[in-house]
XYZ file of C-alpha atoms in Angstrom:
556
model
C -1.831 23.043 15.665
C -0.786 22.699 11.954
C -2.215 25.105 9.733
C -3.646 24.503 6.166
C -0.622 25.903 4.526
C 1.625 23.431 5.858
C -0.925 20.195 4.801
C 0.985 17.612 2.987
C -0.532 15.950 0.022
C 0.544 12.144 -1.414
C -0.835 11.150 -4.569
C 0.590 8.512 -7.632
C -0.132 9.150 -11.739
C 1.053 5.822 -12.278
C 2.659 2.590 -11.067
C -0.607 1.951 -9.085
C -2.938 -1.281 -10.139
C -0.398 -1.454 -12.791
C 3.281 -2.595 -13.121
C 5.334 0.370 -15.246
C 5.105 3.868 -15.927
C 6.026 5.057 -12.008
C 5.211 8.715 -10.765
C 4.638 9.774 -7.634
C 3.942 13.487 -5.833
C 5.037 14.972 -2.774
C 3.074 18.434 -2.295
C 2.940 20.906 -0.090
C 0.823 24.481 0.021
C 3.617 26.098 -2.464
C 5.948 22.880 -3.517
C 5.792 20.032 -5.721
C 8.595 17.007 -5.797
C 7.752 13.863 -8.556
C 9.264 10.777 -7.971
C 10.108 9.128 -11.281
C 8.962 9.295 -14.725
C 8.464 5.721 -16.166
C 6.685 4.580 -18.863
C 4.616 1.311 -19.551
C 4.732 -0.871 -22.927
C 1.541 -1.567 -24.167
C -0.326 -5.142 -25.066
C -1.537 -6.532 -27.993
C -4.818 -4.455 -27.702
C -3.547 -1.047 -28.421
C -2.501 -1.074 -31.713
C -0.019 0.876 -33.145
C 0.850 2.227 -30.125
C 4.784 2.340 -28.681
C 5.040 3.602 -24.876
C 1.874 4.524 -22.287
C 3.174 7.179 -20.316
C 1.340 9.660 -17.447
C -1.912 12.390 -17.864
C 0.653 14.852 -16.500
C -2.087 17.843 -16.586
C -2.527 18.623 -12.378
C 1.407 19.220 -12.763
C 0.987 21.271 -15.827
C -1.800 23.261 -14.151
C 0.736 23.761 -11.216
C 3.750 23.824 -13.327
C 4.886 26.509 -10.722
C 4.950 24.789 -8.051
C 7.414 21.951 -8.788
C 10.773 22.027 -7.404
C 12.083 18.539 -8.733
C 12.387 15.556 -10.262
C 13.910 12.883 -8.567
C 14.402 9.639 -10.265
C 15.536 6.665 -7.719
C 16.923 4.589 -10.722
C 17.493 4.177 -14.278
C 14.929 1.364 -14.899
C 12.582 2.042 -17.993
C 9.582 1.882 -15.872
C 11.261 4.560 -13.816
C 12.698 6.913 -16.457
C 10.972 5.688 -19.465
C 9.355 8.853 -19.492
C 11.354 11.552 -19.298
C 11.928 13.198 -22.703
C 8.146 13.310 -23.410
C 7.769 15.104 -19.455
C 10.313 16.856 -20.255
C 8.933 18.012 -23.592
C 5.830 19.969 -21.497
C 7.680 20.901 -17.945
C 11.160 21.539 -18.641
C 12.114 20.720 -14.176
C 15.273 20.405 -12.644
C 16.115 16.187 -12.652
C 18.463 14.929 -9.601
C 19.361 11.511 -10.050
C 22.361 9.329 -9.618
C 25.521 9.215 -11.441
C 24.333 6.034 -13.580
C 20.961 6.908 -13.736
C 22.033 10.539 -15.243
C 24.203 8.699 -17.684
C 20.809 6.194 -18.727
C 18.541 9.800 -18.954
C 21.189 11.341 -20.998
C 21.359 8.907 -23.595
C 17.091 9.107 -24.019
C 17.572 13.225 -24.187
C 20.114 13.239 -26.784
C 17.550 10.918 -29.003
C 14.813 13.799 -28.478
C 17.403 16.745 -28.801
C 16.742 17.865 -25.423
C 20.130 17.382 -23.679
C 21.058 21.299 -24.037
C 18.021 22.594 -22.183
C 18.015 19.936 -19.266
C 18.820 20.839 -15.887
C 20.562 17.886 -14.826
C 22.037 17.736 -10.715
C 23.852 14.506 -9.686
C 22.782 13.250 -6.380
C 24.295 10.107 -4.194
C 22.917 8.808 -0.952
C 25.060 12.006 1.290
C 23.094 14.321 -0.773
C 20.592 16.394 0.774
C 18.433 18.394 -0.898
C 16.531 21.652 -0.117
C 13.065 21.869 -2.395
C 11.090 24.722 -0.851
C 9.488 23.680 2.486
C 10.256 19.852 1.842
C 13.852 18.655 2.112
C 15.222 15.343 0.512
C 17.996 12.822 2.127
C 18.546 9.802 0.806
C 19.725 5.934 1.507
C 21.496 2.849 -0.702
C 18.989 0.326 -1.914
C 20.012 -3.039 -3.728
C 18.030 -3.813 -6.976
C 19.132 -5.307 -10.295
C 20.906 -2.294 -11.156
C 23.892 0.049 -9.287
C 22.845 3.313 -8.087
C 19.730 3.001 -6.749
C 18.101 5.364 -3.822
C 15.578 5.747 -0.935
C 14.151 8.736 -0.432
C 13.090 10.181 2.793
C 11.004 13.788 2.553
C 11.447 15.601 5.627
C 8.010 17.777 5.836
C 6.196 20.222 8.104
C 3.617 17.227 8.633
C 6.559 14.590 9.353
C 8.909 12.320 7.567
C 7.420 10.259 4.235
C 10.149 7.596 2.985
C 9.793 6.015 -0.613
C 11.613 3.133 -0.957
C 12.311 3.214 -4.395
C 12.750 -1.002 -6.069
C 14.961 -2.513 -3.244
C 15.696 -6.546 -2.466
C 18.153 -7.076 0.717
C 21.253 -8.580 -1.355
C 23.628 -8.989 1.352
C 26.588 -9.708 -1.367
C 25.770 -7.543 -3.954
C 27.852 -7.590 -7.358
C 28.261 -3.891 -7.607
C 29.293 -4.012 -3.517
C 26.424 -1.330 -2.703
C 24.942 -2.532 -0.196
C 21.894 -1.575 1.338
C 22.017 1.173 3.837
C 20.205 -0.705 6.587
C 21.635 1.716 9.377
C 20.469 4.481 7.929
C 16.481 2.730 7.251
C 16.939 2.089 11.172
C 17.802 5.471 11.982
C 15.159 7.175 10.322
C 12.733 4.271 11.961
C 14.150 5.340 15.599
C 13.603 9.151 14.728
C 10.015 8.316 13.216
C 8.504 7.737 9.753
C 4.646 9.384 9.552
C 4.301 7.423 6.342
C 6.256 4.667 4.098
C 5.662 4.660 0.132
C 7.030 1.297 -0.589
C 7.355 -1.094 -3.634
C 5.038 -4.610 -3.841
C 6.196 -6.360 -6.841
C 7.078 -9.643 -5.111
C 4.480 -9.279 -2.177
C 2.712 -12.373 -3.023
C 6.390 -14.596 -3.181
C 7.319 -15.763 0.200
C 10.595 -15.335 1.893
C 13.546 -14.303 0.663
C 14.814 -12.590 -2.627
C 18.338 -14.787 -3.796
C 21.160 -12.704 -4.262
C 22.568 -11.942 -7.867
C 25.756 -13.620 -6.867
C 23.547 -16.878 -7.377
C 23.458 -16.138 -11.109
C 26.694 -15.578 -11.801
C 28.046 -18.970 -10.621
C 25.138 -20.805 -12.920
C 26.279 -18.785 -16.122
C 29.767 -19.797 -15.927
C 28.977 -23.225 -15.244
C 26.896 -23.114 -18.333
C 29.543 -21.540 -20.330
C 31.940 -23.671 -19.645
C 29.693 -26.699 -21.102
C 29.165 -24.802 -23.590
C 30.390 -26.599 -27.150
C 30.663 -23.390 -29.457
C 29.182 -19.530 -29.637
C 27.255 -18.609 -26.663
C 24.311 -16.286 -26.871
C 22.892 -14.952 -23.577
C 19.862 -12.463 -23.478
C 19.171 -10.164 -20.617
C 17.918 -7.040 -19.690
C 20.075 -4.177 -21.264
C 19.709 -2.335 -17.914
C 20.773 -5.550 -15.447
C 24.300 -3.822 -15.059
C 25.127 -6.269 -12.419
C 24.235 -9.042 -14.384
C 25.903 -7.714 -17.447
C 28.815 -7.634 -14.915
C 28.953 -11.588 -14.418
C 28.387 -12.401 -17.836
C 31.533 -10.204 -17.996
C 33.601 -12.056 -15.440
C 32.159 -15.446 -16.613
C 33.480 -14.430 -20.295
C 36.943 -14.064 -18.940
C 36.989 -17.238 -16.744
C 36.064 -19.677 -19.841
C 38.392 -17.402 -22.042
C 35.965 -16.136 -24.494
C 35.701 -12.619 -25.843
C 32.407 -10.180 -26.037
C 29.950 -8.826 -28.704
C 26.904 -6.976 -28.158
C 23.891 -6.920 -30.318
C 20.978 -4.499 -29.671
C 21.135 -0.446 -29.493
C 20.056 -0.955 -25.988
C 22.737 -3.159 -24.683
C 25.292 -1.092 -26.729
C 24.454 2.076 -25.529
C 23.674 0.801 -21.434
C 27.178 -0.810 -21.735
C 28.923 2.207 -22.939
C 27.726 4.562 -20.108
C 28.368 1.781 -17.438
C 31.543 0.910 -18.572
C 32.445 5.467 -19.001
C 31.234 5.807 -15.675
C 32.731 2.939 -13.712
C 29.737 0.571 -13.152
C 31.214 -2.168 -15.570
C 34.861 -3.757 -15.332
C 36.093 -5.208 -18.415
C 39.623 -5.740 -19.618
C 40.636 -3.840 -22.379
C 40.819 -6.110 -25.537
C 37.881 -8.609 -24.418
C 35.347 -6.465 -26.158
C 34.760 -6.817 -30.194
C 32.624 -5.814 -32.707
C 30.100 -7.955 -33.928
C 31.233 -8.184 -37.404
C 34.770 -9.925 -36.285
C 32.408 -12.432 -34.661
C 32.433 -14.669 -37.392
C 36.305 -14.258 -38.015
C 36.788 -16.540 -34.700
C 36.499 -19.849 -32.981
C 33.373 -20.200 -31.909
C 33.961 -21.818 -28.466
C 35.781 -18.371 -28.295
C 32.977 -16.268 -28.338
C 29.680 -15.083 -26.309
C 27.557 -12.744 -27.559
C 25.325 -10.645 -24.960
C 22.253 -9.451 -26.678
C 18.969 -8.002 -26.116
C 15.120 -9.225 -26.528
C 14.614 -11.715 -23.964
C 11.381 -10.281 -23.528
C 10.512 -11.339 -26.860
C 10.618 -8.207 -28.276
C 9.708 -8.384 -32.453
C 12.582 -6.273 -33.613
C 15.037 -6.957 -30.711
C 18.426 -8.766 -31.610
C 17.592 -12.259 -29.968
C 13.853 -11.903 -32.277
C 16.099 -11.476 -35.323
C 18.391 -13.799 -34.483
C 15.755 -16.891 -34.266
C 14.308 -15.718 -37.727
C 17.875 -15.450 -39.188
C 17.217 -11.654 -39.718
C 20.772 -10.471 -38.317
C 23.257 -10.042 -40.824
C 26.699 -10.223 -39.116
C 25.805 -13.492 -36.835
C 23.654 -15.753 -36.947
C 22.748 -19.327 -34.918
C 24.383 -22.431 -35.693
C 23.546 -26.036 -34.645
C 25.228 -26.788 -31.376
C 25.614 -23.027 -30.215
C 23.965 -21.964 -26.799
C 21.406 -19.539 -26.713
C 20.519 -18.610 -22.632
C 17.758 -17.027 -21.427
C 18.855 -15.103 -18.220
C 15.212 -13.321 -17.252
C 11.971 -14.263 -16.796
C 9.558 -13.178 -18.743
C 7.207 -10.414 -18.144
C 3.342 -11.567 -17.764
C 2.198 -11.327 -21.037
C 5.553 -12.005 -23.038
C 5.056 -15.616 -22.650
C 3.566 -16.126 -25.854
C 6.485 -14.017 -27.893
C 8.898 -15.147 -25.484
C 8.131 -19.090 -26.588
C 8.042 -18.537 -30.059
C 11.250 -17.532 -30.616
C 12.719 -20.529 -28.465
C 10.566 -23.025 -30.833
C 12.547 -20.873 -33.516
C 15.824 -20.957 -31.661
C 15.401 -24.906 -30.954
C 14.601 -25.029 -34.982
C 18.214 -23.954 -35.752
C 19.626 -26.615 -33.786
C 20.713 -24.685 -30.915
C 20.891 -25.331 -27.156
C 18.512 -23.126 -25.341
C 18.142 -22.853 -21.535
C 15.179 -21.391 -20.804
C 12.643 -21.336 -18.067
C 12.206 -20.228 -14.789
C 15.328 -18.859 -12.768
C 14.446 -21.277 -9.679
C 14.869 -24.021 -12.383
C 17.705 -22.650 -14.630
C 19.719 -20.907 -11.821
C 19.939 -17.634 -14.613
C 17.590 -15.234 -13.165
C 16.693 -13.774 -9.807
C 14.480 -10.902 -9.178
C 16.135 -7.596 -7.729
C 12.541 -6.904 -5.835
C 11.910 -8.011 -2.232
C 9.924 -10.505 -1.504
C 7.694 -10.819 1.972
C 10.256 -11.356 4.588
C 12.244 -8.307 2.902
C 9.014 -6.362 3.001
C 8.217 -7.091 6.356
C 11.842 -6.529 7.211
C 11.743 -2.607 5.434
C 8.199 -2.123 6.959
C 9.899 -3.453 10.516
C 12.788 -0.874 9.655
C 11.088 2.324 9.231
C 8.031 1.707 11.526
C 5.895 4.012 9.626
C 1.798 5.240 10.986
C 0.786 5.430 8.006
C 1.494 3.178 4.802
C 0.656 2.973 0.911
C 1.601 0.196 -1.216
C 2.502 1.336 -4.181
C 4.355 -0.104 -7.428
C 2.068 -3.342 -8.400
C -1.128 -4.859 -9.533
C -4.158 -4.725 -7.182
C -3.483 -8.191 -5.876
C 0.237 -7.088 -4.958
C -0.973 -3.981 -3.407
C -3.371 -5.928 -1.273
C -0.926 -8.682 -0.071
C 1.244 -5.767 1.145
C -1.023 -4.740 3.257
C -1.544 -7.994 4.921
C 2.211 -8.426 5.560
C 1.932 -4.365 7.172
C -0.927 -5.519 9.384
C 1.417 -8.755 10.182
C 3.900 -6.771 11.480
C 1.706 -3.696 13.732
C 0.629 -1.430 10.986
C -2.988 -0.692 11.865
C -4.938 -1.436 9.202
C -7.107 1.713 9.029
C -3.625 3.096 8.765
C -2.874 1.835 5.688
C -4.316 3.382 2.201
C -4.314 0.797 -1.271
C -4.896 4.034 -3.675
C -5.468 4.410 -7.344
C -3.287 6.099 -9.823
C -4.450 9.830 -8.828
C -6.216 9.612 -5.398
C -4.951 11.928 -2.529
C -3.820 11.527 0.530
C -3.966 14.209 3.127
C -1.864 14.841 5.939
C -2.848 17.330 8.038
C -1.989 17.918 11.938
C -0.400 14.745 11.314
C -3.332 12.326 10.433
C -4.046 10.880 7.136
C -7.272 11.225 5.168
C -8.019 10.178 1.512
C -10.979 12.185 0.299
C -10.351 13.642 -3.319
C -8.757 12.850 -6.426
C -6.591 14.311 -8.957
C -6.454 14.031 -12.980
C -4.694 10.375 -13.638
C -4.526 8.332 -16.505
C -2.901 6.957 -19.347
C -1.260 8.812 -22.744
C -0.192 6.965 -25.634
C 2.674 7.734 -27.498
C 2.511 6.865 -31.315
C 5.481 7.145 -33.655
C 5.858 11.091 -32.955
C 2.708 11.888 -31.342
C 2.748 12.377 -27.421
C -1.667 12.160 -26.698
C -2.874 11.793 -30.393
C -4.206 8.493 -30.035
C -7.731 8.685 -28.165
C -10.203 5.747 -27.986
C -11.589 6.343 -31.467
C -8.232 5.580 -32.850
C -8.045 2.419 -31.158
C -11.671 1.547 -32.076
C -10.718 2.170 -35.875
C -7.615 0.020 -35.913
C -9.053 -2.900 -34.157
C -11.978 -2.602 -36.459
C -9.407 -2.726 -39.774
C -7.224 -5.590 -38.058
C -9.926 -8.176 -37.262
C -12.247 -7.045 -39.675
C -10.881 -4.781 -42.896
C -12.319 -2.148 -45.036
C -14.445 -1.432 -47.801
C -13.969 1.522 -49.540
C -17.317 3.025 -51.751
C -16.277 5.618 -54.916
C -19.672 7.222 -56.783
C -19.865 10.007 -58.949
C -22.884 11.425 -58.498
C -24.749 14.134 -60.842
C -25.142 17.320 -58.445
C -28.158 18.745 -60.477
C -30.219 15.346 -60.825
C -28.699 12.786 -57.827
C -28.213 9.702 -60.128
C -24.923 7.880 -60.377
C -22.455 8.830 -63.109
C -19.869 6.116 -62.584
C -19.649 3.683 -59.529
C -19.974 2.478 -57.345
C -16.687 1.134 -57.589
C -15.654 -0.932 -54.442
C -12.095 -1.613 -52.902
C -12.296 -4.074 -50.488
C -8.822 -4.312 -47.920
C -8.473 -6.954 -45.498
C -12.230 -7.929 -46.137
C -13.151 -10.507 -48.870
C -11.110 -10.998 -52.011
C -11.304 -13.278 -54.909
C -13.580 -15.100 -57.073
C -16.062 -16.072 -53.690
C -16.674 -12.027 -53.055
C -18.063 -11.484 -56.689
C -21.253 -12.164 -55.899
C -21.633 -10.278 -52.524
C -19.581 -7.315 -54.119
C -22.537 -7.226 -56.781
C -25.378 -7.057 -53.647
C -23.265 -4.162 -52.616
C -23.116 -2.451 -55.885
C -27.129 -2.970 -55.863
C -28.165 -2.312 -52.869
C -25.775 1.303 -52.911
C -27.867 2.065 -56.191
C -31.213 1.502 -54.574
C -30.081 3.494 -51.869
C -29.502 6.454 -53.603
C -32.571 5.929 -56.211
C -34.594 5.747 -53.202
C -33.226 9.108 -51.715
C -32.696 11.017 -55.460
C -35.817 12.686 -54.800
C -35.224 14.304 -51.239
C -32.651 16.881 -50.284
C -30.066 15.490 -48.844
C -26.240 16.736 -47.875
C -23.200 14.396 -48.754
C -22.769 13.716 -45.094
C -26.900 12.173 -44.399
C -26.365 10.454 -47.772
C -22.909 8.738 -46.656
C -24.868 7.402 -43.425
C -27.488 6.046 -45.156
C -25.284 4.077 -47.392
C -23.261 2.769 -44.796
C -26.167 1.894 -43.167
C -27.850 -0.498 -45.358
C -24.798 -1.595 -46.652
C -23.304 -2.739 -42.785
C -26.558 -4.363 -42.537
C -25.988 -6.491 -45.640
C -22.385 -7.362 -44.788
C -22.784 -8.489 -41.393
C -26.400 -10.754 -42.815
C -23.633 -12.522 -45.229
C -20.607 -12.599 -43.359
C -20.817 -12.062 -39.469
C -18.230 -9.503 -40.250
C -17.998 -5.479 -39.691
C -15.872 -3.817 -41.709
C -15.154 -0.339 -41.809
C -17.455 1.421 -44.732
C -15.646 4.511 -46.448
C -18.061 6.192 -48.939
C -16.522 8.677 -51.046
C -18.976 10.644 -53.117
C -17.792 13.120 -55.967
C -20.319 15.627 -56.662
C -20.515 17.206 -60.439
């Protein structure tokens, strides 16, 4: 019989209901390992704000408990994160040689390369981390270096997949470690953590191979410059651009910090193959044919201050887009991204450019590097786990998975769809899920890690949709009547000739206000709410609009 102490705990503070910012906990009685540190990018309702990352407080309450932080891959929704973690629980980080070299970059940024504790890992390694151990197995994804995890535990094993696809031909020749899957199926998985992006796309995930065979078709069609946008962190589809490049004889720029800096380590580190000589700088770009040239650049995602952004407004000062050049789109964009994503081709198609765009089953320039069902079923098939949890998707992703587990034997009481901080229990080998932990979201805002609450937010969307009117009076502090004022400065609000007249029913109705209330005692802070009172009434009787009120009274 199992005793309390040796209970094993399973919980996620993100990457549940949600696509980004992935963390996940392995605990036992005196040890705590975290899978990944992502972060999310936020949508056009949180203004102002640059990353959502984890509520990290359970692990800063049991700070001394953790042993590690493994990171499976060096994806932004998987290490995203990881200067601002590292900021409040300086851990020990194993990762793998490519995904060390990504991290590294992100803690030089945030001066925190000195004090990191930084262990390489491959899929040999094995890890001791108090009473859980770590081994690991080859995954394919969209980038090299990727990693399984399997935990072994007092309880049993738990595997997390980490992103996989089954790309049988891979471009970085890392294939997936399907022996090993099997072999830890045969010797017994209690419970599988595994990855539902693509759950709801039947069959099978194309190999990246695919892609590279479009792009040099289309570059070898192509009339003069060729600019492709990708994902900075596609390695393996930087590769074929690469080898595509060199087939149609054309040399290499990059534009974007991103792609710069991802190419560098890849190419330090051995992950990218380019002949010496084919790379250039962007400002010699001009100084050459045209037909000779491709340009690899970031914001295909639509980004606003991303190269391929710039580009379509003719913002970039050492290139820009001709008539006749080829822009391609090689990804798809993220839900959401449409809308940015099409502007900038109605820009693009402005300049006179060819653009290939749309879907990758249409263009032939994208594939995903998740698995769809059949490689789902396939991993599920592998490991043969009692107990499962979806993880890594939106509700309806996370329920689909559990469909295709029930398809192939998982029972279905056996099989937990979790938020971001419920627990799961295993104890003498059975899993319950009765409590919760802290979860949540943190917004990070120009410097500030938490700052930004729900007031914040409330403020800002208040001043973007509808502005601000600002209230200066000088008010007597012996008698209560106005000196000077009010005197009104209206932002984002009403302006002009047409807001005369209302500004004047302001000016009156302030004045009556404070008449009215000269005669009772009253602090600066009652009299402010009053004002804004009867003035928000008045505004929103003449123009269906609430701005914020500011009254600033000057007592002398």
């Amino acid at each position: 019989m199992d005793t309390i102490e040796s209970k094993i705990s399973i919980f996620a503070l993100g990457g549940i209901n949600e696509i980004g910012k992935n963390m996940y906990v392995i605990q036992s009685a005196d040890d705590i390992v975290i899978i990944d540190c992502g972060s999310k990018f936020p949508d056009e309702s949180l203004l102002g704000i640059d990353l959502i990352i984890q509520d990290i407080s359970y692990l800063q309450d049991n700070k001394e408990k953790i042993r590690a932080l493994i990171v499976t891959h060096g994806h932004e929704d998987h290490i995203g994160g990881v200067p601002y973690f590292l900021k409040q629980l300086n851990v020990p980080i194993y990762a793998t040689n490519l995904t060390l070299g990504l991290i590294e970059i992100k803690l030089k940024e945030h001066g925190l390369l000195r004090q990191a504790k930084l262990f390489m890992i491959d899929s040999e390694s094995k890890i001791r981390l108090g009473t859980i151990n770590a081994t690991f197995f080859k995954t394919s994804h969209s980038i090299p270096d990727c990693l399984g995890i399997a935990f072994h535990t007092p309880q049993g094993t738990i595997v997390h997949t980490g992103d996989f696809k089954f790309d049988l031909t891979p471009v970085d020749h890392q294939a997936p470690d399907i022996h090993k899957m099997a072999e830890l199926g045969q010797k017994g998985v209690l419970l599988l953590l595994s990855e539902s992006t693509n759950a709801e796309r039947p069959g099978f995930t194309q190999s990246e191979l695919v892609v590279g065979e479009h792009i040099e078709d289309a570059f070898r069609h192509a009339p003069r410059k060729i600019f492709i946008s990708t994902f900075a962190s596609n390695v393996n589809r930087v590769q074929q651009i690469i080898q595509a490049a060199i087939k149609t004889n054309r040399k290499i720029a990059l534009l974007g910090r991103s792609m710069v800096n991802v190419v560098s380590v890849a190419m330090e580190r051995g992950y990218l193959e380019m002949p010496e000589g084919t790379l250039i700088d962007a400002s010699e770009v001009n100084t050459m044919n045209p037909e000779n040239v491709v340009i690899i650049c970031t914001g295909s995602q639509g980004e606003p201050m991303a190269a391929l952004s710039r580009l379509s407004s003719s913002r970039f000062r050492q290139v820009e887009v001709l008539p006749e050049d080829t822009i391609i789109m090689a990804a798809s964009p993220i839900p959401g991204n449409e809308r940015s994503v099409s502007r900038i081709i109605d820009n693009l198609l402005l300049l006179g450019a060819r653009v290939i765009y749309g879907s990758g089953n249409v263009t032939g320039m994208h594939v995903s590097g998740h698995a769809c069902q059949e490689e789902l079923k396939l991993m599920l098939t592998l490991m043969k786990p009692k107990y499962f949890i979806p993880i890594h998707g939106e509700y309806r992703m996370l329920h689909k998975h559990r469909i295709l587990a029930e398809a192939v034997g998982v029972n279905r009481e056996n099989i937990f769809i979790i938020n971001n901080g419920d627990v799961v229990d295993l104890v003498d080998k059975k899993a319950i899920q009765t409590r919760s932990v802290d979860a949540g979201n943190v917004f990070v805002d120009g410097f500030g890690i938490g700052d930004v609450g729900n007031i914040i937010l409330r403020d800002r969307k208040v001043l973007s949709e509808d502005g601000m009117l600002v209230i200066v009076i000088t008010l007597s502090k012996s008698q209560g009547k106005i000196i000077s004022g009010p005197d009104l400065l209206s932002r984002g609000f009403v302006y002009g000739p047409n807001a005369e007249e209302l500004l004047n029913e302001v000016n009156q109705s302030i004045s009556a206000t404070i008449k009215k209330l000269s005669n009772r005692s009253k602090n600066q802070r009652e009299l402010k709410q009053d004002i804004k009172k009867s003035i928000e009434h008045l505004l929103y009787s003449r123009t269906k609009k609430r701005p914020m009120i500011l009254p600033i009274i000057i007592d002398i």
